PDB file of C-alpha atoms and ligand atoms in Angstrom:
ATOM      1  CA  MET A   1       4.465 -70.488 -27.360  1.00 64.00           C
ATOM      2  CA  LYS A   2       3.499 -68.401 -30.277  1.00 76.00           C
ATOM      3  CA  LYS A   3       6.075 -66.602 -32.390  1.00 91.00           C
ATOM      4  CA  LYS A   4       6.574 -62.791 -31.935  1.00 97.00           C
ATOM      5  CA  GLY A   5       6.508 -61.222 -35.040  1.00 98.00           C
ATOM      6  CA  TYR A   6       9.246 -58.355 -35.455  1.00 98.00           C
ATOM      7  CA  VAL A   7       8.528 -54.348 -36.834  1.00 98.00           C
ATOM      8  CA  ILE A   8      11.537 -52.611 -37.619  1.00 98.00           C
ATOM      9  CA  ALA A   9      11.785 -49.029 -38.061  1.00 98.00           C
ATOM     10  CA  ASN A  10      14.778 -47.560 -40.001  1.00 98.00           C
ATOM     11  CA  TRP A  11      14.568 -43.288 -39.514  1.00 98.00           C
ATOM     12  CA  LYS A  12      17.287 -43.424 -41.709  1.00 98.00           C
ATOM     13  CA  MET A  13      18.616 -39.728 -41.554  1.00 98.00           C
ATOM     14  CA  ASN A  14      15.679 -38.137 -40.232  1.00 98.00           C
ATOM     15  CA  PRO A  15      14.040 -36.261 -38.197  1.00 98.00           C
ATOM     16  CA  ASP A  16      15.729 -32.849 -38.495  1.00 98.00           C
ATOM     17  CA  THR A  17      15.973 -32.059 -34.517  1.00 98.00           C
ATOM     18  CA  VAL A  18      16.076 -34.406 -31.846  1.00 98.00           C
ATOM     19  CA  ALA A  19      12.492 -32.448 -31.100  1.00 98.00           C
ATOM     20  CA  ASP A  20      11.253 -34.253 -34.043  1.00 98.00           C
ATOM     21  CA  ALA A  21      12.714 -37.493 -33.102  1.00 98.00           C
ATOM     22  CA  LYS A  22      11.156 -37.353 -29.402  1.00 98.00           C
ATOM     23  CA  GLU A  23       7.652 -36.203 -30.549  1.00 98.00           C
ATOM     24  CA  LEU A  24       8.015 -39.965 -33.085  1.00 98.00           C
ATOM     25  CA  PHE A  25       9.173 -41.457 -30.273  1.00 98.00           C
ATOM     26  CA  PHE A  26       6.788 -40.627 -27.484  1.00 97.00           C
ATOM     27  CA  ASP A  27       3.638 -41.442 -30.313  1.00 97.00           C
ATOM     28  CA  ILE A  28       5.265 -44.518 -30.263  1.00 97.00           C
ATOM     29  CA  LYS A  29       5.808 -45.067 -26.821  1.00 97.00           C
ATOM     30  CA  SER A  30       2.278 -44.040 -25.973  1.00 96.00           C
ATOM     31  CA  VAL A  31       1.203 -47.573 -27.681  1.00 96.00           C
ATOM     32  CA  VAL A  32       3.848 -49.529 -27.369  1.00 96.00           C
ATOM     33  CA  GLY A  33       2.614 -51.488 -24.309  1.00 95.00           C
ATOM     34  CA  ARG A  34      -0.302 -52.822 -26.272  1.00 95.00           C
ATOM     35  CA  LEU A  35       1.768 -54.817 -28.584  1.00 97.00           C
ATOM     36  CA  LYS A  36       2.421 -58.131 -27.010  1.00 96.00           C
ATOM     37  CA  ASN A  37       2.518 -60.303 -29.966  1.00 97.00           C
ATOM     38  CA  LEU A  38       5.450 -57.844 -31.826  1.00 98.00           C
ATOM     39  CA  ASN A  39       9.194 -57.379 -31.090  1.00 98.00           C
ATOM     40  CA  VAL A  40       9.114 -53.730 -31.490  1.00 98.00           C
ATOM     41  CA  VAL A  41      12.684 -51.669 -32.782  1.00 98.00           C
ATOM     42  CA  ILE A  42      13.059 -47.818 -33.360  1.00 98.00           C
ATOM     43  CA  ALA A  43      16.912 -47.098 -35.469  1.00 98.00           C
ATOM     44  CA  PRO A  44      16.931 -43.761 -34.964  1.00 98.00           C
ATOM     45  CA  PRO A  45      20.191 -41.911 -36.123  1.00 98.00           C
ATOM     46  CA  ILE A  46      22.518 -42.972 -33.258  1.00 97.00           C
ATOM     47  CA  ILE A  47      22.891 -38.646 -32.293  1.00 97.00           C
ATOM     48  CA  PHE A  48      19.531 -39.069 -30.881  1.00 98.00           C
ATOM     49  CA  LEU A  49      20.208 -42.430 -29.567  1.00 97.00           C
ATOM     50  CA  ALA A  50      21.331 -41.968 -26.016  1.00 95.00           C
ATOM     51  CA  GLU A  51      18.717 -39.349 -25.376  1.00 96.00           C
ATOM     52  CA  LEU A  52      15.225 -41.521 -26.547  1.00 98.00           C
ATOM     53  CA  ARG A  53      16.700 -44.261 -24.816  1.00 96.00           C
ATOM     54  CA  ARG A  54      16.658 -42.257 -21.596  1.00 96.00           C
ATOM     55  CA  LEU A  55      13.300 -41.678 -22.040  1.00 96.00           C
ATOM     56  CA  TYR A  56      12.329 -45.131 -22.247  1.00 96.00           C
ATOM     57  CA  SER A  57      12.309 -47.440 -19.038  1.00 93.00           C
ATOM     58  CA  GLY A  58      10.146 -50.224 -20.075  1.00 93.00           C
ATOM     59  CA  ARG A  59      10.894 -53.507 -21.862  1.00 91.00           C
ATOM     60  CA  GLN A  60       8.584 -53.681 -24.752  1.00 92.00           C
ATOM     61  CA  LEU A  61      10.697 -51.431 -27.096  1.00 97.00           C
ATOM     62  CA  GLU A  62      13.701 -52.383 -27.673  1.00 98.00           C
ATOM     63  CA  PHE A  63      16.429 -49.621 -29.493  1.00 98.00           C
ATOM     64  CA  GLY A  64      18.578 -50.089 -32.575  1.00 98.00           C
ATOM     65  CA  ALA A  65      22.043 -48.528 -34.167  1.00 98.00           C
ATOM     66  CA  GLN A  66      21.368 -48.013 -38.358  1.00 98.00           C
ATOM     67  CA  ASN A  67      25.015 -49.048 -38.604  1.00 98.00           C
ATOM     68  CA  ILE A  68      28.637 -49.294 -36.757  1.00 98.00           C
ATOM     69  CA  SER A  69      32.194 -49.943 -37.578  1.00 98.00           C
ATOM     70  CA  PHE A  70      33.993 -53.126 -37.432  1.00 98.00           C
ATOM     71  CA  GLU A  71      36.869 -51.351 -36.016  1.00 98.00           C
ATOM     72  CA  GLU A  72      37.631 -51.585 -32.324  1.00 98.00           C
ATOM     73  CA  LYS A  73      38.180 -48.447 -31.403  1.00 98.00           C
ATOM     74  CA  GLY A  74      40.660 -45.602 -32.148  1.00 98.00           C
ATOM     75  CA  SER A  75      41.158 -43.421 -34.964  1.00 98.00           C
ATOM     76  CA  PHE A  76      37.979 -43.540 -37.042  1.00 98.00           C
ATOM     77  CA  THR A  77      36.766 -40.122 -37.506  1.00 98.00           C
ATOM     78  CA  GLY A  78      32.910 -40.030 -37.663  1.00 97.00           C
ATOM     79  CA  GLU A  79      32.265 -43.424 -36.563  1.00 98.00           C
ATOM     80  CA  THR A  80      31.037 -45.415 -34.075  1.00 98.00           C
ATOM     81  CA  SER A  81      31.734 -48.739 -32.465  1.00 98.00           C
ATOM     82  CA  ALA A  82      29.652 -51.713 -31.491  1.00 98.00           C
ATOM     83  CA  LYS A  83      30.421 -51.512 -27.983  1.00 98.00           C
ATOM     84  CA  MET A  84      29.845 -47.339 -27.714  1.00 98.00           C
ATOM     85  CA  ALA A  85      26.641 -48.565 -29.422  1.00 98.00           C
ATOM     86  CA  ARG A  86      25.850 -51.160 -26.653  1.00 98.00           C
ATOM     87  CA  SER A  87      26.528 -48.695 -23.863  1.00 97.00           C
ATOM     88  CA  ILE A  88      23.631 -46.615 -24.308  1.00 96.00           C
ATOM     89  CA  GLY A  89      21.416 -49.209 -24.388  1.00 95.00           C
ATOM     90  CA  THR A  90      20.724 -50.078 -27.810  1.00 97.00           C
ATOM     91  CA  THR A  91      20.453 -53.863 -28.549  1.00 98.00           C
ATOM     92  CA  TYR A  92      19.597 -54.433 -31.759  1.00 98.00           C
ATOM     93  CA  VAL A  93      21.934 -53.313 -34.949  1.00 98.00           C
ATOM     94  CA  ILE A  94      21.374 -52.799 -38.642  1.00 98.00           C
ATOM     95  CA  VAL A  95      24.061 -53.980 -41.078  1.00 98.00           C
ATOM     96  CA  GLY A  96      24.552 -53.873 -44.563  1.00 98.00           C
ATOM     97  CA  HIS A  97      21.840 -51.468 -45.610  1.00 98.00           C
ATOM     98  CA  SER A  98      21.757 -51.264 -49.279  1.00 97.00           C
ATOM     99  CA  GLU A  99      21.943 -47.423 -48.325  1.00 97.00           C
ATOM    100  CA  ARG A 100      25.293 -48.297 -46.994  1.00 98.00           C
ATOM    101  CA  ARG A 101      25.970 -50.299 -49.869  1.00 97.00           C
ATOM    102  CA  LEU A 102      25.957 -47.504 -52.066  1.00 96.00           C
ATOM    103  CA  MET A 103      28.243 -45.695 -50.276  1.00 97.00           C
ATOM    104  CA  GLY A 104      30.872 -48.270 -50.603  1.00 97.00           C
ATOM    105  CA  GLU A 105      30.082 -50.689 -47.875  1.00 98.00           C
ATOM    106  CA  THR A 106      31.047 -54.191 -49.257  1.00 98.00           C
ATOM    107  CA  ASP A 107      29.932 -57.972 -48.461  1.00 98.00           C
ATOM    108  CA  LYS A 108      34.008 -58.511 -46.709  1.00 98.00           C
ATOM    109  CA  ASP A 109      32.410 -55.255 -44.583  1.00 98.00           C
ATOM    110  CA  VAL A 110      29.397 -56.382 -43.949  1.00 98.00           C
ATOM    111  CA  ASN A 111      30.948 -59.863 -42.332  1.00 98.00           C
ATOM    112  CA  LYS A 112      33.163 -58.419 -39.894  1.00 98.00           C
ATOM    113  CA  LYS A 113      30.635 -55.587 -38.499  1.00 98.00           C
ATOM    114  CA  ILE A 114      28.590 -58.637 -38.118  1.00 98.00           C
ATOM    115  CA  VAL A 115      31.778 -60.450 -36.184  1.00 98.00           C
ATOM    116  CA  ALA A 116      31.977 -56.967 -34.008  1.00 98.00           C
ATOM    117  CA  ALA A 117      28.318 -56.668 -33.244  1.00 98.00           C
ATOM    118  CA  LEU A 118      28.308 -60.719 -32.043  1.00 98.00           C
ATOM    119  CA  LEU A 119      31.151 -59.634 -29.509  1.00 98.00           C
ATOM    120  CA  GLN A 120      28.636 -57.133 -28.192  1.00 98.00           C
ATOM    121  CA  LYS A 121      25.904 -59.721 -28.344  1.00 98.00           C
ATOM    122  CA  PHE A 122      23.586 -57.457 -30.408  1.00 98.00           C
ATOM    123  CA  THR A 123      20.557 -58.824 -32.304  1.00 98.00           C
ATOM    124  CA  ILE A 124      21.083 -58.422 -35.973  1.00 98.00           C
ATOM    125  CA  VAL A 125      19.546 -57.441 -39.003  1.00 99.00           C
ATOM    126  CA  LEU A 126      20.777 -58.500 -42.164  1.00 98.00           C
ATOM    127  CA  CYS A 127      19.867 -56.557 -44.850  1.00 98.00           C
ATOM    128  CA  ILE A 128      20.166 -58.227 -48.545  1.00 98.00           C
ATOM    129  CA  GLY A 129      18.887 -57.403 -51.766  1.00 98.00           C
ATOM    130  CA  GLU A 130      19.086 -57.637 -55.639  1.00 96.00           C
ATOM    131  CA  LYS A 131      19.090 -54.683 -57.475  1.00 94.00           C
ATOM    132  CA  GLU A 132      16.559 -55.968 -59.617  1.00 92.00           C
ATOM    133  CA  ARG A 133      14.520 -59.212 -61.156  1.00 92.00           C
ATOM    134  CA  ASP A 134      16.030 -60.815 -64.401  1.00 89.00           C
ATOM    135  CA  SER A 135      14.062 -63.064 -66.405  1.00 88.00           C
ATOM    136  CA  GLN A 136      17.333 -65.410 -65.875  1.00 90.00           C
ATOM    137  CA  GLY A 137      16.998 -65.768 -62.100  1.00 89.00           C
ATOM    138  CA  SER A 138      20.249 -64.174 -61.802  1.00 94.00           C
ATOM    139  CA  TYR A 139      19.253 -62.370 -59.052  1.00 96.00           C
ATOM    140  CA  LEU A 140      18.946 -65.348 -57.011  1.00 96.00           C
ATOM    141  CA  SER A 141      22.936 -65.626 -57.147  1.00 96.00           C
ATOM    142  CA  PHE A 142      23.509 -62.395 -55.923  1.00 97.00           C
ATOM    143  CA  LEU A 143      21.028 -63.432 -52.770  1.00 98.00           C
ATOM    144  CA  GLU A 144      22.543 -66.223 -52.462  1.00 98.00           C
ATOM    145  CA  GLU A 145      26.092 -64.554 -52.791  1.00 98.00           C
ATOM    146  CA  GLU A 146      25.502 -61.562 -50.484  1.00 98.00           C
ATOM    147  CA  LEU A 147      23.923 -64.377 -47.762  1.00 98.00           C
ATOM    148  CA  ARG A 148      26.740 -66.955 -47.910  1.00 98.00           C
ATOM    149  CA  SER A 149      29.531 -63.857 -47.566  1.00 98.00           C
ATOM    150  CA  ALA A 150      27.445 -61.934 -44.627  1.00 98.00           C
ATOM    151  CA  LEU A 151      27.657 -65.253 -42.805  1.00 98.00           C
ATOM    152  CA  THR A 152      31.343 -66.392 -43.432  1.00 98.00           C
ATOM    153  CA  GLY A 153      32.320 -67.594 -40.121  1.00 97.00           C
ATOM    154  CA  VAL A 154      29.377 -66.943 -37.992  1.00 98.00           C
ATOM    155  CA  SER A 155      28.396 -70.329 -36.269  1.00 98.00           C
ATOM    156  CA  LYS A 156      25.410 -72.185 -36.061  1.00 97.00           C
ATOM    157  CA  LYS A 157      24.516 -70.806 -32.548  1.00 97.00           C
ATOM    158  CA  SER A 158      24.949 -67.212 -33.417  1.00 98.00           C
ATOM    159  CA  LEU A 159      23.104 -67.539 -36.129  1.00 98.00           C
ATOM    160  CA  LYS A 160      20.113 -67.201 -33.409  1.00 97.00           C
ATOM    161  CA  HIS A 161      21.588 -63.454 -32.899  1.00 98.00           C
ATOM    162  CA  ILE A 162      20.908 -62.945 -36.718  1.00 98.00           C
ATOM    163  CA  LEU A 163      17.505 -61.335 -38.590  1.00 98.00           C
ATOM    164  CA  ILE A 164      17.564 -61.172 -42.013  1.00 98.00           C
ATOM    165  CA  ALA A 165      15.554 -58.301 -44.119  1.00 98.00           C
ATOM    166  CA  TYR A 166      15.349 -59.456 -47.510  1.00 98.00           C
ATOM    167  CA  GLU A 167      14.855 -55.526 -48.889  1.00 97.00           C
ATOM    168  CA  PRO A 168      14.615 -55.596 -53.095  1.00 96.00           C
ATOM    169  CA  ILE A 169      16.779 -52.621 -53.657  1.00 94.00           C
ATOM    170  CA  TRP A 170      14.145 -51.562 -56.567  1.00 93.00           C
ATOM    171  CA  ALA A 171      11.150 -51.784 -54.225  1.00 93.00           C
ATOM    172  CA  ILE A 172      12.572 -49.119 -51.150  1.00 94.00           C
ATOM    173  CA  GLY A 173      11.356 -45.584 -51.089  1.00 91.00           C
ATOM    174  CA  LYS A 174       8.395 -46.337 -53.438  1.00 84.00           C
ATOM    175  CA  THR A 175       4.958 -46.352 -52.902  1.00 80.00           C
ATOM    176  CA  GLY A 176       3.252 -48.971 -51.444  1.00 76.00           C
ATOM    177  CA  LYS A 177       1.927 -50.197 -54.663  1.00 79.00           C
ATOM    178  CA  GLU A 178       5.776 -50.477 -56.003  1.00 83.00           C
ATOM    179  CA  ALA A 179       6.560 -53.089 -53.002  1.00 85.00           C
ATOM    180  CA  MET A 180       7.125 -56.601 -53.918  1.00 91.00           C
ATOM    181  CA  SER A 181       4.461 -58.850 -54.359  1.00 95.00           C
ATOM    182  CA  PRO A 182       3.190 -61.245 -51.050  1.00 97.00           C
ATOM    183  CA  ARG A 183       3.935 -64.380 -53.405  1.00 97.00           C
ATOM    184  CA  ASP A 184       7.579 -62.820 -54.465  1.00 96.00           C
ATOM    185  CA  VAL A 185       8.193 -62.239 -51.383  1.00 97.00           C
ATOM    186  CA  HIS A 186       6.866 -65.618 -50.135  1.00 98.00           C
ATOM    187  CA  GLU A 187       8.933 -67.454 -52.922  1.00 97.00           C
ATOM    188  CA  THR A 188      12.033 -65.400 -51.345  1.00 97.00           C
ATOM    189  CA  SER A 189      12.394 -66.058 -48.114  1.00 97.00           C
ATOM    190  CA  LEU A 190      11.570 -70.342 -49.036  1.00 98.00           C
ATOM    191  CA  PHE A 191      14.586 -69.433 -50.942  1.00 98.00           C
ATOM    192  CA  LEU A 192      16.872 -67.651 -48.368  1.00 98.00           C
ATOM    193  CA  HIS A 193      15.775 -70.493 -45.816  1.00 98.00           C
ATOM    194  CA  LYS A 194      16.691 -73.046 -48.187  1.00 98.00           C
ATOM    195  CA  ILE A 195      20.524 -71.508 -48.349  1.00 98.00           C
ATOM    196  CA  LEU A 196      20.540 -71.310 -44.530  1.00 98.00           C
ATOM    197  CA  MET A 197      19.826 -74.989 -45.034  1.00 98.00           C
ATOM    198  CA  GLN A 198      23.014 -75.634 -46.943  1.00 98.00           C
ATOM    199  CA  ILE A 199      24.748 -73.236 -44.421  1.00 98.00           C
ATOM    200  CA  TYR A 200      23.747 -74.565 -41.100  1.00 98.00           C
ATOM    201  CA  ASP A 201      20.508 -77.101 -40.882  1.00 97.00           C
ATOM    202  CA  ARG A 202      17.049 -77.038 -41.336  1.00 97.00           C
ATOM    203  CA  LYS A 203      16.479 -76.475 -37.775  1.00 97.00           C
ATOM    204  CA  SER A 204      18.793 -73.343 -37.362  1.00 98.00           C
ATOM    205  CA  ALA A 205      18.024 -72.638 -40.783  1.00 98.00           C
ATOM    206  CA  PHE A 206      14.198 -71.954 -40.087  1.00 97.00           C
ATOM    207  CA  ALA A 207      14.417 -70.803 -36.865  1.00 97.00           C
ATOM    208  CA  VAL A 208      15.549 -67.518 -38.745  1.00 98.00           C
ATOM    209  CA  PRO A 209      13.162 -64.779 -39.027  1.00 98.00           C
ATOM    210  CA  ILE A 210      13.594 -63.462 -42.498  1.00 98.00           C
ATOM    211  CA  LEU A 211      11.091 -59.917 -42.657  1.00 98.00           C
ATOM    212  CA  TYR A 212      10.405 -58.351 -45.447  1.00 98.00           C
ATOM    213  CA  GLY A 213      11.193 -54.243 -46.097  1.00 97.00           C
ATOM    214  CA  GLY A 214      10.979 -52.089 -49.617  1.00 96.00           C
ATOM    215  CA  SER A 215       7.741 -49.841 -49.356  1.00 95.00           C
ATOM    216  CA  VAL A 216       5.776 -51.134 -46.374  1.00 97.00           C
ATOM    217  CA  GLU A 217       2.928 -49.075 -45.902  1.00 96.00           C
ATOM    218  CA  PRO A 218      -0.809 -49.140 -44.131  1.00 97.00           C
ATOM    219  CA  GLU A 219      -1.879 -50.247 -47.510  1.00 96.00           C
ATOM    220  CA  ASN A 220      -0.203 -53.432 -48.041  1.00 96.00           C
ATOM    221  CA  ASN A 221       1.301 -54.758 -44.728  1.00 97.00           C
ATOM    222  CA  GLU A 222      -1.712 -57.038 -44.566  1.00 97.00           C
ATOM    223  CA  GLU A 223      -1.758 -58.815 -47.645  1.00 97.00           C
ATOM    224  CA  LEU A 224       2.371 -58.965 -47.091  1.00 97.00           C
ATOM    225  CA  LEU A 225       1.492 -60.528 -43.865  1.00 98.00           C
ATOM    226  CA  HIS A 226      -0.407 -62.933 -45.307  1.00 97.00           C
ATOM    227  CA  GLY A 227       0.988 -64.188 -48.528  1.00 97.00           C
ATOM    228  CA  GLY A 228       4.211 -63.748 -47.883  1.00 97.00           C
ATOM    229  CA  GLY A 229       5.392 -66.109 -45.157  1.00 96.00           C
ATOM    230  CA  ILE A 230       7.407 -63.439 -43.304  1.00 98.00           C
ATOM    231  CA  SER A 231       8.374 -63.240 -39.429  1.00 98.00           C
ATOM    232  CA  GLY A 232       7.533 -59.040 -39.506  1.00 98.00           C
ATOM    233  CA  PHE A 233       8.849 -56.166 -41.768  1.00 98.00           C
ATOM    234  CA  LEU A 234      11.985 -53.208 -41.697  1.00 98.00           C
ATOM    235  CA  VAL A 235       9.525 -50.150 -42.288  1.00 98.00           C
ATOM    236  CA  GLY A 236      11.321 -46.555 -43.533  1.00 98.00           C
ATOM    237  CA  HIS A 237       9.954 -43.946 -44.696  1.00 97.00           C
ATOM    238  CA  ALA A 238       6.102 -44.896 -43.271  1.00 97.00           C
ATOM    239  CA  SER A 239       7.807 -45.366 -39.953  1.00 98.00           C
ATOM    240  CA  LEU A 240       8.236 -41.310 -39.900  1.00 98.00           C
ATOM    241  CA  GLU A 241       4.608 -40.780 -40.136  1.00 97.00           C
ATOM    242  CA  THR A 242       2.976 -41.958 -36.795  1.00 97.00           C
ATOM    243  CA  SER A 243      -0.583 -42.424 -38.237  1.00 97.00           C
ATOM    244  CA  SER A 244       1.128 -44.982 -40.978  1.00 98.00           C
ATOM    245  CA  PHE A 245       3.421 -47.033 -38.346  1.00 98.00           C
ATOM    246  CA  LEU A 246       0.780 -46.874 -35.604  1.00 98.00           C
ATOM    247  CA  SER A 247      -1.438 -48.902 -38.384  1.00 98.00           C
ATOM    248  CA  ILE A 248       1.240 -50.598 -39.237  1.00 98.00           C
ATOM    249  CA  LEU A 249       1.791 -51.742 -35.970  1.00 98.00           C
ATOM    250  CA  LYS A 250      -1.670 -52.454 -34.929  1.00 98.00           C
ATOM    251  CA  THR A 251      -1.925 -54.634 -38.426  1.00 98.00           C
ATOM    252  CA  SER A 252       1.337 -56.471 -37.770  1.00 98.00           C
ATOM    253  CA  ASN A 253       0.475 -57.330 -33.742  1.00 98.00           C
ATOM    254  CA  ASN A 254      -3.245 -58.687 -34.876  1.00 97.00           C
ATOM    255  CA  PHE A 255      -1.710 -60.858 -37.895  1.00 98.00           C
ATOM    256  CA  PHE A 256       0.970 -62.279 -34.751  1.00 98.00           C
ATOM    257  CA  GLY A 257      -1.803 -62.990 -32.310  1.00 96.00           C
ATOM    258  CA  ASN A 258      -3.727 -65.360 -34.672  1.00 92.00           C
ATOM    259  CA  SER A 259      -1.213 -66.570 -36.414  1.00 84.00           C
TER     260      SER A 259
HETATM  261  P1  PGA B   1      11.239 -47.901 -47.608  1.00 88.30           P
HETATM  262  O1  PGA B   1      12.929 -48.082 -46.960  1.00 88.30           O
HETATM  263  O2  PGA B   1      10.055 -48.209 -46.257  1.00 88.30           O
HETATM  264  O3  PGA B   1      10.913 -46.155 -47.384  1.00 88.30           O
HETATM  265  O4  PGA B   1      10.648 -48.399 -48.842  1.00 88.30           O
HETATM  266  C1  PGA B   1      12.594 -49.544 -46.328  1.00 88.30           C
HETATM  267  C2  PGA B   1      14.716 -49.694 -45.932  1.00 88.30           C
HETATM  268  O5  PGA B   1      15.583 -49.208 -46.629  1.00 88.30           O
HETATM  269  O6  PGA B   1      14.445 -49.999 -44.865  1.00 88.30           O
END
């Protein structure tokens, strides 16, 4: 059977109102039924999630939380537990996004969040990425460390519930021209699969989908798919603009239909 690709929309702290969120959601909903070769996931702010979830009864589109707490319950003001997010029909969760790491999330926290998410049977989008690419290649050991630490104690069986979003921090939130080159994306995804192979085994390692994120736009998504050796995208700013996002969905659906 052909493998489906992934396009995951990370809305971050956007849009401003629930009315705007609904508008964006309806635009996506209207096309999603035709995208047979894709797993399409939207990750709106958690405060809009339950409302949007209620407006959808199909199966093609899934919903993701942008973050969860690793704590189970209790006195953690402002936090959302994995169980709470699951109870409103969320099936994916983004863990370890660089913007959360910038707010103080450590490698250890990321690992604990993965453990909490696995307990609630989430599909986890684990984000990793280097701040800069130095000519000595020390970014590779940085990526290896982020990956190994996030997966500490995660069994081979649980690996089936994890996707990796490789997002070089220097390429996030820019214009499409500043995204990483497909060739570099390909090299990095091979490197990450190799590390997974060292931790687990070849078969389980290569079964882990690696997505790319960082200024994915209509202008560059096709070449990234053709040359990047990836299973899809985590899309930030372009997922907030209907025409851009629909274009990325269409191109990706065609690519995975033919690959
Ligand atoms: P961007 O964001 O597409 O705006 O670069 C990607 C992300 O941070 O997930």
